[in-house]
PDB file of C-alpha atoms in Angstrom:
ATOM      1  CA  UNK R 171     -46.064 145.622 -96.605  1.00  0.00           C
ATOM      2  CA  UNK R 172     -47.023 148.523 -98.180  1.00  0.00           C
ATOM      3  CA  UNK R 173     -49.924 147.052-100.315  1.00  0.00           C
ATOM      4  CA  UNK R 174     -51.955 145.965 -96.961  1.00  0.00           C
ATOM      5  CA  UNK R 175     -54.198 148.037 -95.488  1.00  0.00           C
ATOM      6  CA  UNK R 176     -54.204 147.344 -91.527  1.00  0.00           C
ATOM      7  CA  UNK R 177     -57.539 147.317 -90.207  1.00  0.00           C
ATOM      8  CA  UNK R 178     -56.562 149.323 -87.010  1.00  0.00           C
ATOM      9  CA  UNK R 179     -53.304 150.974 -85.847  1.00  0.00           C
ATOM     10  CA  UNK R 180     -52.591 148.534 -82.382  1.00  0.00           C
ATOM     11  CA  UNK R 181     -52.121 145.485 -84.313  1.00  0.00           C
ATOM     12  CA  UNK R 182     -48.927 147.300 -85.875  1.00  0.00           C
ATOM     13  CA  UNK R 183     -47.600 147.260 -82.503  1.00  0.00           C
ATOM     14  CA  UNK R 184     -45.603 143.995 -80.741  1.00  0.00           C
ATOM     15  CA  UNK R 185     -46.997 143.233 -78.156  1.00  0.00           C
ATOM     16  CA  UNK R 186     -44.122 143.775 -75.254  1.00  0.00           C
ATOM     17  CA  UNK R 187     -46.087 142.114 -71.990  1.00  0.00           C
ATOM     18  CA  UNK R 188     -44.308 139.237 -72.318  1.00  0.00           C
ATOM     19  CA  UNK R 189     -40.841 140.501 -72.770  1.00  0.00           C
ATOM     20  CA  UNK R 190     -41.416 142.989 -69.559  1.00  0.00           C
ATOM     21  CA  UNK R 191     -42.793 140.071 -67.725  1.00  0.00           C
ATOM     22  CA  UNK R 192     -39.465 138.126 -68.110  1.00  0.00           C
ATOM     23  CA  UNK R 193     -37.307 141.798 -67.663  1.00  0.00           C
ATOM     24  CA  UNK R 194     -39.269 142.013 -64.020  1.00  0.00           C
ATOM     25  CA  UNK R 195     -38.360 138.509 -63.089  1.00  0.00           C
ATOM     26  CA  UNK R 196     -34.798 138.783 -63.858  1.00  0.00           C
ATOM     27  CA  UNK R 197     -34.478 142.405 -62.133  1.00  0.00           C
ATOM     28  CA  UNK R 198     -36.237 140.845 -59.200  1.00  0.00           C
ATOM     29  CA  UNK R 199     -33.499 138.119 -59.270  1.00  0.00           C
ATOM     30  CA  UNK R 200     -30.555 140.059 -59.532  1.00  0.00           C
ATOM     31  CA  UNK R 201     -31.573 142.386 -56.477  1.00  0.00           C
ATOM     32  CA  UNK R 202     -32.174 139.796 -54.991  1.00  0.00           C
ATOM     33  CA  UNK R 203     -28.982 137.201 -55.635  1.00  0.00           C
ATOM     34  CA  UNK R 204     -26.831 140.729 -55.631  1.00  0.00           C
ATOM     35  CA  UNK R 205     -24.537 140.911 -51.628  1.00  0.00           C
ATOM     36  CA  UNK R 206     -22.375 143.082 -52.511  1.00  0.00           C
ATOM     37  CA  UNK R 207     -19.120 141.518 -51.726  1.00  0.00           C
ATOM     38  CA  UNK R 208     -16.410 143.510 -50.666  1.00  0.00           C
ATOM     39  CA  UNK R 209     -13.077 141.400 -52.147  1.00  0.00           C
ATOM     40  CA  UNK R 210      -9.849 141.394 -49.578  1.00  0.00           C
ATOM     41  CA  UNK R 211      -7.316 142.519 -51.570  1.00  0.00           C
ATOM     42  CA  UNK R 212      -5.000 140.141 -51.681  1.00  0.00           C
ATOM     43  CA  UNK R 213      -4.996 136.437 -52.912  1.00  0.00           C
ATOM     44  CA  UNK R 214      -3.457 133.802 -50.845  1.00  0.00           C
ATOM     45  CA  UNK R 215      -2.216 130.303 -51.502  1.00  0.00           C
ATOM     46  CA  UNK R 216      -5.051 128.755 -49.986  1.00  0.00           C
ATOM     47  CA  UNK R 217      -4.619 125.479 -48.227  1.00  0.00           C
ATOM     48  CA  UNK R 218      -5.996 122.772 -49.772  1.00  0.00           C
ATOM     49  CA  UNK R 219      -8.601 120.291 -47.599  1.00  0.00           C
ATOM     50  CA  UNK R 220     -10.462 117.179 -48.549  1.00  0.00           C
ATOM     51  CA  UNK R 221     -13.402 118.459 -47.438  1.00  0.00           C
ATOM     52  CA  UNK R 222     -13.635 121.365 -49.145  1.00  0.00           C
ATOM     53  CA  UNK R 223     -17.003 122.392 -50.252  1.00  0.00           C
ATOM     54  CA  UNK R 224     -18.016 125.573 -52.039  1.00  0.00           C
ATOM     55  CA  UNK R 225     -19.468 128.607 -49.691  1.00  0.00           C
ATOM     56  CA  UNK R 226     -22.057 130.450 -51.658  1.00  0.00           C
ATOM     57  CA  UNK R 227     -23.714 132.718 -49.192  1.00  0.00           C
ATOM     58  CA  UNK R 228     -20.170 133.941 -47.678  1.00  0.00           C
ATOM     59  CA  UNK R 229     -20.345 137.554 -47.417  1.00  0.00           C
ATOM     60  CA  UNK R 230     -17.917 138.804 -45.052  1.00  0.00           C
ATOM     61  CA  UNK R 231     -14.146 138.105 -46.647  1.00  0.00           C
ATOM     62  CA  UNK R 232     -11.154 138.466 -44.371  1.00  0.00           C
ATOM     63  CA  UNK R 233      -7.767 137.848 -45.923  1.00  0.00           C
ATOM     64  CA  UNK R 234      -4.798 137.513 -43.592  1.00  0.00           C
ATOM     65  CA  UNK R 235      -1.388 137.153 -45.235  1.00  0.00           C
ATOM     66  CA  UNK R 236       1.854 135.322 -44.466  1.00  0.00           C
ATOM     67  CA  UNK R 237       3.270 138.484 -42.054  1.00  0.00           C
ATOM     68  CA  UNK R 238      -0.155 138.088 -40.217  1.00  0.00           C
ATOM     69  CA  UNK R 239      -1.691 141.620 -41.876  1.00  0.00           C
ATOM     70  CA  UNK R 240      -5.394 141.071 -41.873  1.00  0.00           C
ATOM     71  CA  UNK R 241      -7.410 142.767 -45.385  1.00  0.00           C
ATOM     72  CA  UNK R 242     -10.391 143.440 -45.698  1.00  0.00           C
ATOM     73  CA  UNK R 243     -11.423 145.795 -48.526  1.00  0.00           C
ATOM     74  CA  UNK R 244      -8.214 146.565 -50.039  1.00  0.00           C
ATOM     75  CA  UNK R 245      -7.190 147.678 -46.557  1.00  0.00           C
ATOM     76  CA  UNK R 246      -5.349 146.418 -44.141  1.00  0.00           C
ATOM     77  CA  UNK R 247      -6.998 146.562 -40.635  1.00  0.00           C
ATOM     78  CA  UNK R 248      -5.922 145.170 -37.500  1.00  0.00           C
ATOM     79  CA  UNK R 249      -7.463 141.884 -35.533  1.00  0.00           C
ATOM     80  CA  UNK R 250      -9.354 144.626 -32.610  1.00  0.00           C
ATOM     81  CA  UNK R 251     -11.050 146.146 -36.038  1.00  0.00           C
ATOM     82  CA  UNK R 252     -12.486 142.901 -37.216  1.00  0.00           C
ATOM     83  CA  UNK R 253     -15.106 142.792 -34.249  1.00  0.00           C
ATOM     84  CA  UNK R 254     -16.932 146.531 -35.599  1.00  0.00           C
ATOM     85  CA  UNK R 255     -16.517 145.546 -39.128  1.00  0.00           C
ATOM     86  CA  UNK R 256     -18.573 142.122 -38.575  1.00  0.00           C
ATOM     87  CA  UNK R 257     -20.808 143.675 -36.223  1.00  0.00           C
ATOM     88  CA  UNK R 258     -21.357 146.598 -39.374  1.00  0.00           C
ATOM     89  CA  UNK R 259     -22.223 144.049 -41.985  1.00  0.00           C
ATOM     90  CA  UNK R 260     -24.486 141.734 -39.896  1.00  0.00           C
ATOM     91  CA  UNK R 261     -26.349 144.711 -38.990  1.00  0.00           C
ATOM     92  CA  UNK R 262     -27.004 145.217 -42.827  1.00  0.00           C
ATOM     93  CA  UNK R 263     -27.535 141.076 -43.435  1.00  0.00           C
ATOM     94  CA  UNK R 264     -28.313 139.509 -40.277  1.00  0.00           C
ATOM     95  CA  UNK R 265     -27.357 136.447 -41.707  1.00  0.00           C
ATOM     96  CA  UNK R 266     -24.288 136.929 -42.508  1.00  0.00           C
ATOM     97  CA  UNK R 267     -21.299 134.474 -43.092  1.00  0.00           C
ATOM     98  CA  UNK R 268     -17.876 134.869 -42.919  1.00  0.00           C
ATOM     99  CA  UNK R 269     -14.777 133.162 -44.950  1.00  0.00           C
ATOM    100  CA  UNK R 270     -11.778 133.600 -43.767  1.00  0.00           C
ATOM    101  CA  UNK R 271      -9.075 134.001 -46.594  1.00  0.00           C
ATOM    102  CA  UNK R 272      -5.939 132.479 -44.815  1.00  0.00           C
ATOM    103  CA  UNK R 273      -2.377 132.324 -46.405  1.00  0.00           C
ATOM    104  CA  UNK R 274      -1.045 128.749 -45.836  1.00  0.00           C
ATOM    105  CA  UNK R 275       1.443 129.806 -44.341  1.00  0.00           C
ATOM    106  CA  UNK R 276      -0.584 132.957 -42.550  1.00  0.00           C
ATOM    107  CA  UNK R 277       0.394 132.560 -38.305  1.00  0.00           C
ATOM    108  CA  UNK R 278      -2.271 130.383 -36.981  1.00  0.00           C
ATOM    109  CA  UNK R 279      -2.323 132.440 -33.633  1.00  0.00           C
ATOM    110  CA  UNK R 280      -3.647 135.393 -35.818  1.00  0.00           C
ATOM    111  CA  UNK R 281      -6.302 132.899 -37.647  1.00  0.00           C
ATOM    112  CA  UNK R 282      -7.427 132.138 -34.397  1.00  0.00           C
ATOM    113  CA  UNK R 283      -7.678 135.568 -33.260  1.00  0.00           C
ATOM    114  CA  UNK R 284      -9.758 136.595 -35.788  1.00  0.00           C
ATOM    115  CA  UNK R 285     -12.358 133.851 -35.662  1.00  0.00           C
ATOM    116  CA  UNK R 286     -12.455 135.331 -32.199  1.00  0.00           C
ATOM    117  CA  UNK R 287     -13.020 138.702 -32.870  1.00  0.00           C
ATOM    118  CA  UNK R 288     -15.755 137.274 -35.667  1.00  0.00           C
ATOM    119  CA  UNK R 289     -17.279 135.465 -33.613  1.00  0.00           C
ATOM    120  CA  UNK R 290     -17.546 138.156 -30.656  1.00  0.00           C
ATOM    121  CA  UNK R 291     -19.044 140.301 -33.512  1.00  0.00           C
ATOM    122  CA  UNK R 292     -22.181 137.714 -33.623  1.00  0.00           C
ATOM    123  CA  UNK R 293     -21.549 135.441 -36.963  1.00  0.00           C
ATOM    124  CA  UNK R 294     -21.325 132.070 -35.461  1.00  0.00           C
ATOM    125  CA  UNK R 295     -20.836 131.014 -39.486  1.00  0.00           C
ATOM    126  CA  UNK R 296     -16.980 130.652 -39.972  1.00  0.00           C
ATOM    127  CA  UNK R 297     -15.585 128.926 -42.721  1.00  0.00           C
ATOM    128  CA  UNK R 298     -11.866 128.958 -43.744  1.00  0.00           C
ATOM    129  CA  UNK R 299     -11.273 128.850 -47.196  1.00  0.00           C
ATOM    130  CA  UNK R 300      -9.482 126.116 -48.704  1.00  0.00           C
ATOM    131  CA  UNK R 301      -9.527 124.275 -51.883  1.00  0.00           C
ATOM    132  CA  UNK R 302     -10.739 121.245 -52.437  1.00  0.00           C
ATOM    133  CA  UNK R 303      -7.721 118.571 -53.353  1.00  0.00           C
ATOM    134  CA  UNK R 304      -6.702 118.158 -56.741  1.00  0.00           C
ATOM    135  CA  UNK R 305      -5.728 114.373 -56.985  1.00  0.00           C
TER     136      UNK R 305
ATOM    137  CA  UNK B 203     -64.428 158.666 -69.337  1.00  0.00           C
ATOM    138  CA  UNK B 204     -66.995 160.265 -71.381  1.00  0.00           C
ATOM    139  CA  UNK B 205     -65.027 162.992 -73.091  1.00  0.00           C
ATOM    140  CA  UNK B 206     -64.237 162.438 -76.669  1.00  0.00           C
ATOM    141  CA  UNK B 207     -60.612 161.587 -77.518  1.00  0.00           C
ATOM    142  CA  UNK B 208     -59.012 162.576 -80.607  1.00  0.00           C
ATOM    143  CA  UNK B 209     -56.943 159.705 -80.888  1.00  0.00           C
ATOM    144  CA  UNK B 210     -57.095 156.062 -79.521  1.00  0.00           C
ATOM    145  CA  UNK B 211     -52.906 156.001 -78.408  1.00  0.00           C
ATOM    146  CA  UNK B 212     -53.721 158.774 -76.014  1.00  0.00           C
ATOM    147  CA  UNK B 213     -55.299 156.498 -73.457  1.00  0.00           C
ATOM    148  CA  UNK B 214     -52.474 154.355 -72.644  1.00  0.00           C
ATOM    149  CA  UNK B 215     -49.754 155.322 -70.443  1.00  0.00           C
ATOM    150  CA  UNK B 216     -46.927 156.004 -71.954  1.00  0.00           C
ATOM    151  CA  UNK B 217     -44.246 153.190 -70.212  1.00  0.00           C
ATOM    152  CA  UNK B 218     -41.313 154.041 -72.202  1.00  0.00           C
ATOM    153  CA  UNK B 219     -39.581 156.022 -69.282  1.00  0.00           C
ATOM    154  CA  UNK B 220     -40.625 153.089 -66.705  1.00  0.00           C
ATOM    155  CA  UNK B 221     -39.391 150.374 -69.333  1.00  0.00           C
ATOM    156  CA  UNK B 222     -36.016 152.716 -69.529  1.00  0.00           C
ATOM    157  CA  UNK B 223     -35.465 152.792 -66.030  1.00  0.00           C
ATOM    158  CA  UNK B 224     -36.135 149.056 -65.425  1.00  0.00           C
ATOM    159  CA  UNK B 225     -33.609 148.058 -68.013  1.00  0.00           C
ATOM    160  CA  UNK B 226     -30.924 150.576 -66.459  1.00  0.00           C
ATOM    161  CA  UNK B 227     -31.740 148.820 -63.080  1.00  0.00           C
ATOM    162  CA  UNK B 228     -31.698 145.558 -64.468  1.00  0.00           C
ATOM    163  CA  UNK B 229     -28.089 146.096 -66.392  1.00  0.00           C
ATOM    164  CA  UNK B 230     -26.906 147.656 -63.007  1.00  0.00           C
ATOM    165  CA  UNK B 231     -27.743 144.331 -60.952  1.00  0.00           C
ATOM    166  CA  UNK B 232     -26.383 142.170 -63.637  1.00  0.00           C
ATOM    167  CA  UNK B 233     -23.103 144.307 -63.437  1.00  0.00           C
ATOM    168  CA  UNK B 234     -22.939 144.258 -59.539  1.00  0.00           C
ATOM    169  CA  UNK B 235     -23.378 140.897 -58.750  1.00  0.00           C
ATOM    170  CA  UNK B 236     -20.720 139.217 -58.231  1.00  0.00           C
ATOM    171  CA  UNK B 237     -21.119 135.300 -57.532  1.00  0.00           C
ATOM    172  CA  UNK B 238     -18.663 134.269 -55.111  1.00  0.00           C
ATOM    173  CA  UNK B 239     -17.261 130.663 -55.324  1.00  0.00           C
ATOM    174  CA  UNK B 240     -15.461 130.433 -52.413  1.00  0.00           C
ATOM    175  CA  UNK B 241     -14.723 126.944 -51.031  1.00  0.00           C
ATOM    176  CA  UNK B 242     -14.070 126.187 -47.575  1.00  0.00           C
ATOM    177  CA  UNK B 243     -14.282 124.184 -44.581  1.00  0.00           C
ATOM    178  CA  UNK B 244     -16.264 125.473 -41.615  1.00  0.00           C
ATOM    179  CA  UNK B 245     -14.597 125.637 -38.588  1.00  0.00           C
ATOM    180  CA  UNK B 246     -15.463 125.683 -35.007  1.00  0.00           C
ATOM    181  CA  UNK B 247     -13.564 127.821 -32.368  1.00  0.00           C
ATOM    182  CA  UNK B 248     -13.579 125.861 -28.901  1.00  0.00           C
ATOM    183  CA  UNK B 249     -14.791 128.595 -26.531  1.00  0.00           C
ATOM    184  CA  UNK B 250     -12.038 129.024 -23.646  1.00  0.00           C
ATOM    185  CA  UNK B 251     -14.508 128.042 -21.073  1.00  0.00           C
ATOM    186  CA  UNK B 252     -14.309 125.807 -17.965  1.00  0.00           C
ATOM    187  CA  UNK B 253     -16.445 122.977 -19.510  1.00  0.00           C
ATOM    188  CA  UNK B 254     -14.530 122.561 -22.985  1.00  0.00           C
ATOM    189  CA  UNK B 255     -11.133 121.999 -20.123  1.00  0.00           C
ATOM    190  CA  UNK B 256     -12.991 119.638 -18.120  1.00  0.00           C
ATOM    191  CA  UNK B 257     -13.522 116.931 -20.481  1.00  0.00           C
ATOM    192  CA  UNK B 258     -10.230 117.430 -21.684  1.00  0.00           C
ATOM    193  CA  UNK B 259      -9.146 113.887 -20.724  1.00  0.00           C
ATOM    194  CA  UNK B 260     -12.125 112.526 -22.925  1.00  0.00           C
ATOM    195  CA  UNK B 261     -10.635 114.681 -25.665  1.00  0.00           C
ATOM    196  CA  UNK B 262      -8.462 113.290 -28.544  1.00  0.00           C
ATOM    197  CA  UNK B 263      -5.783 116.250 -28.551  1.00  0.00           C
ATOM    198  CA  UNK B 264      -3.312 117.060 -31.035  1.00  0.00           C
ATOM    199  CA  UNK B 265      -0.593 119.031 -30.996  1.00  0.00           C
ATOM    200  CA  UNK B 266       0.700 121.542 -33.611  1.00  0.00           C
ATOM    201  CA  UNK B 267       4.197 122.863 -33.306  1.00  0.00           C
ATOM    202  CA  UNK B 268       6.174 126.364 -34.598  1.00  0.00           C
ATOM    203  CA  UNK B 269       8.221 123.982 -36.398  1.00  0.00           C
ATOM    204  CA  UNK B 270       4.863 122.358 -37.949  1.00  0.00           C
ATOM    205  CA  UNK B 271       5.455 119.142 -36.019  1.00  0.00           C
ATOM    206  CA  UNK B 272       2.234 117.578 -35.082  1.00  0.00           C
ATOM    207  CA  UNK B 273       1.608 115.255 -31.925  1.00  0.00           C
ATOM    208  CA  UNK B 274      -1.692 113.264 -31.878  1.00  0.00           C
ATOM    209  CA  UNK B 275      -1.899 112.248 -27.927  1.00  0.00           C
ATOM    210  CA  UNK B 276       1.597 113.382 -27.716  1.00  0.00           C
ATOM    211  CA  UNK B 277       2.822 110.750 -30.219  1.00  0.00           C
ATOM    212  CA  UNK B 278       4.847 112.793 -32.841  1.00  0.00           C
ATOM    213  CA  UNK B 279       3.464 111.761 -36.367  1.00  0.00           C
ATOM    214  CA  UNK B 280       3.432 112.998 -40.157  1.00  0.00           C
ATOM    215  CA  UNK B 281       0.581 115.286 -41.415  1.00  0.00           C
ATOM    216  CA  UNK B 282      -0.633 112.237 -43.938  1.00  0.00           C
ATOM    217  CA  UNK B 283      -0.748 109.686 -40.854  1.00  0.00           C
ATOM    218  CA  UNK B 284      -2.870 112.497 -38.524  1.00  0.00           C
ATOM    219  CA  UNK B 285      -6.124 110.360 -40.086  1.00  0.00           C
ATOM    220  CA  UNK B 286      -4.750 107.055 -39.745  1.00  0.00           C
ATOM    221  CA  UNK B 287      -3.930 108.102 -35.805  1.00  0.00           C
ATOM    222  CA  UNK B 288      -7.138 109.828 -35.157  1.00  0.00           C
ATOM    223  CA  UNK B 289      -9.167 107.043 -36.409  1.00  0.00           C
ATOM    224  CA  UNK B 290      -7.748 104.810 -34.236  1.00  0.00           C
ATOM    225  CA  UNK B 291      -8.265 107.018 -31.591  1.00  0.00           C
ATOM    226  CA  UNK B 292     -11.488 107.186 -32.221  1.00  0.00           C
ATOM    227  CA  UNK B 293     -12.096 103.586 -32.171  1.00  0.00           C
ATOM    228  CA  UNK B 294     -10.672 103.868 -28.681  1.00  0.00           C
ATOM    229  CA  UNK B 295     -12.877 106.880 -27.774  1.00  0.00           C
ATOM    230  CA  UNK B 296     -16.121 106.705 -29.972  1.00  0.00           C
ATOM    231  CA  UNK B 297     -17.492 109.671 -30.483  1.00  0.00           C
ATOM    232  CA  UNK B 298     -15.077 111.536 -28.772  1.00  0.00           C
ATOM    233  CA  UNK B 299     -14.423 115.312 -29.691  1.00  0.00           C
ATOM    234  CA  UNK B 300     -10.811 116.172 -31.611  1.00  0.00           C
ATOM    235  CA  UNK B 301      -9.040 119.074 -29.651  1.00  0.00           C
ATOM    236  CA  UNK B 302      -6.266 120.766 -32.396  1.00  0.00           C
ATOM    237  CA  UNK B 303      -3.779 122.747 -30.251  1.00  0.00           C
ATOM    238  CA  UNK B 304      -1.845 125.376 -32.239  1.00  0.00           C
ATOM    239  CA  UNK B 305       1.043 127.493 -31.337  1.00  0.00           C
ATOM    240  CA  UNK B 306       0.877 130.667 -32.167  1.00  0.00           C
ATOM    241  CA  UNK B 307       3.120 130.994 -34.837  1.00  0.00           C
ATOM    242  CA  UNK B 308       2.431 127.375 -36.926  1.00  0.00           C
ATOM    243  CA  UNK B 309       1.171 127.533 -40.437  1.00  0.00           C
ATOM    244  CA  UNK B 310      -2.819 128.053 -40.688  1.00  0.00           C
ATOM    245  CA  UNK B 311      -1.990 125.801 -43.767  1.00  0.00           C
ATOM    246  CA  UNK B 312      -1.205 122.815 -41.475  1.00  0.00           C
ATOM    247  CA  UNK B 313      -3.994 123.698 -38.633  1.00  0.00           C
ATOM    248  CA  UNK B 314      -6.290 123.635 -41.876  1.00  0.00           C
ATOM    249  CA  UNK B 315      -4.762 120.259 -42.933  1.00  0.00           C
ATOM    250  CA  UNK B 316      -5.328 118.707 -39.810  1.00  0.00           C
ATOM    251  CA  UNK B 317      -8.825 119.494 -39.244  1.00  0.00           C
ATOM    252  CA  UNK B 318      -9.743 118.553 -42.517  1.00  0.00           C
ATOM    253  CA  UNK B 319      -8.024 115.260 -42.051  1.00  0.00           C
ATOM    254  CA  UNK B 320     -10.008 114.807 -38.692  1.00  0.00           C
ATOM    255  CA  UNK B 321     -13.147 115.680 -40.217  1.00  0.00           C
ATOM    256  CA  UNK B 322     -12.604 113.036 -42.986  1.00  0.00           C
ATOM    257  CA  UNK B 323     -11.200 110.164 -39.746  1.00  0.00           C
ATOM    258  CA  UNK B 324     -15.036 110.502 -38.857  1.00  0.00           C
ATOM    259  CA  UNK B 325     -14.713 113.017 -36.042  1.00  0.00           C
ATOM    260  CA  UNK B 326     -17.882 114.717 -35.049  1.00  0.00           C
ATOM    261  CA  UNK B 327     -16.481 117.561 -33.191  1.00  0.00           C
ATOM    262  CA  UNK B 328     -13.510 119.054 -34.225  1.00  0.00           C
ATOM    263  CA  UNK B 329     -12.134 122.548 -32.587  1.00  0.00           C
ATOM    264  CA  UNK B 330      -9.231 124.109 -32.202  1.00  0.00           C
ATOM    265  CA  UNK B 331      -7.492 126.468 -29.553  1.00  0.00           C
ATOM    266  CA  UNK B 332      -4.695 128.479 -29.670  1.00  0.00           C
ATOM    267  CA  UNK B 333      -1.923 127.501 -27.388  1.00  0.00           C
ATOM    268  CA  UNK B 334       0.197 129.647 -25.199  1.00  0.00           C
ATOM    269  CA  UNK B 335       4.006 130.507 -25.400  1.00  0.00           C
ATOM    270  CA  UNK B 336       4.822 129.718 -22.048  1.00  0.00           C
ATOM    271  CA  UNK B 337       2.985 126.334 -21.652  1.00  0.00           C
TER     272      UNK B 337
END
């Protein structure tokens, strides 16, 4: 290295378009893949359902244990509180989805009430999570 | 334009700061996102309105107890035989919607269950309703 003489001083440098090229795209993709998911707190046995199919673009998560105590956010909140919380969040995505996180053995009554209360906050997107069956 | 530079590296903008800053953003996306696999089944809330109770007699209804007993058409039957009864049902009725009636206090687990196992019969509609104590 030391014995060749470089012509001009640029060609020393690499040449970094490329690389930033490929940095842009995958910043571009992460702010754009990124819904900031606010976890429930608590992790239920979920029921499990034949038709089961993964929910990618869920982004409102509402556990509700066995006693019937509805989480969302590490919190628990009660069923009247669900309604402002949707109506929050599809304000910020308007197309917003919501799983509900539902203990199997979680009061259907309060289930019920809570799709309610979702869907009087304006996501008609409900989906109850359940896994899909082992055998 | 014109004036005379004393060196040729002064001309370019310097993006080190801008290249800092996207790779900060970039690591703080990565970090952030959070890819949710949550599996589910959608569900559909029957809306308590006149029209959903006037085709009730068209409906194929079934019955969840508190003790988790189930009734398809008031015909008491096991959770693994709901498909077997809707389906013939459904041959009855084609294309006739599945009501699920749950008390209050049943297992979501089972109300899960049963949908599911409707959805997989071959029923196109499937909703539920919470049913009242004092029916």
């Amino acid at each position: 290295m030391k014995s060749r003489a470089r012509r001009v001083g640029e060609e020393t440098d690499i040449n970094i378009t490329p690389m930033l090229d490929i940095v842009f795209i995958m910043l571009i993709f992460f702010i754009v893949s990124t819904s900031f998911v606010k976890e429930t707190g608590i992790d239920p046995n979920r029921p499990t359902a034949d038709t089961a199919r993964p929910m990618p673009q869920g982004n409102i998560l509402i556990g509700i244990d066995t006693t019937g105590q509805v989480w969302v956010n590490n919190q628990v909140i009660t069923v009247n509180q669900v309604r402002t919380l949707v109506e929050n969040s599809r304000n910020e995505n308007p197309e917003s989805s919501a799983i509900l996180i539902a203990d199997e053995g979680a009061p259907a009554g309060i289930v019920l009430d809570v799709m309610d209360q979702v869907r009087l906050g304006g996501v008609t997107n409900i989906a109850v999570a359940a896994d899909p069956e082992t055998s | 334009m014109k004036r005379k530079r004393r060196s040729d590296e002064e001309a370019e903008i310097n993006i080190t700061p801008m290249l800092d800053i996207v790779f900060i953003m970039l690591i703080f996306f990565i970090v952030t996102t959070s890819f949710v696999r949550e599996s589910g089944i959608e569900m559909n809330r029957a809306a308590s309105s006149p029209t959903q109770t006037e085709d009730a007699s068209k409906a194929i209804f079934v019955r969840i107890e508190d003790d988790g007993r189930i009734f398809v058409r008031n015909r008491p039957t096991d959770i693994r035989l709901v498909r077997a009864n809707i389906q013939s049902s459904l041959a009855a009725m084609p294309g006739a919607p599945v009501v699920v009636a749950a008390s209050r206090n049943s297992d979501a687990g089972i109300l899960v269950r049963v949908v599911d196992q409707a959805r997989v019969a071959g029923a196109e509609q499937v909703s539920m309703v919470a049913m009242s104590e004092e029916q």
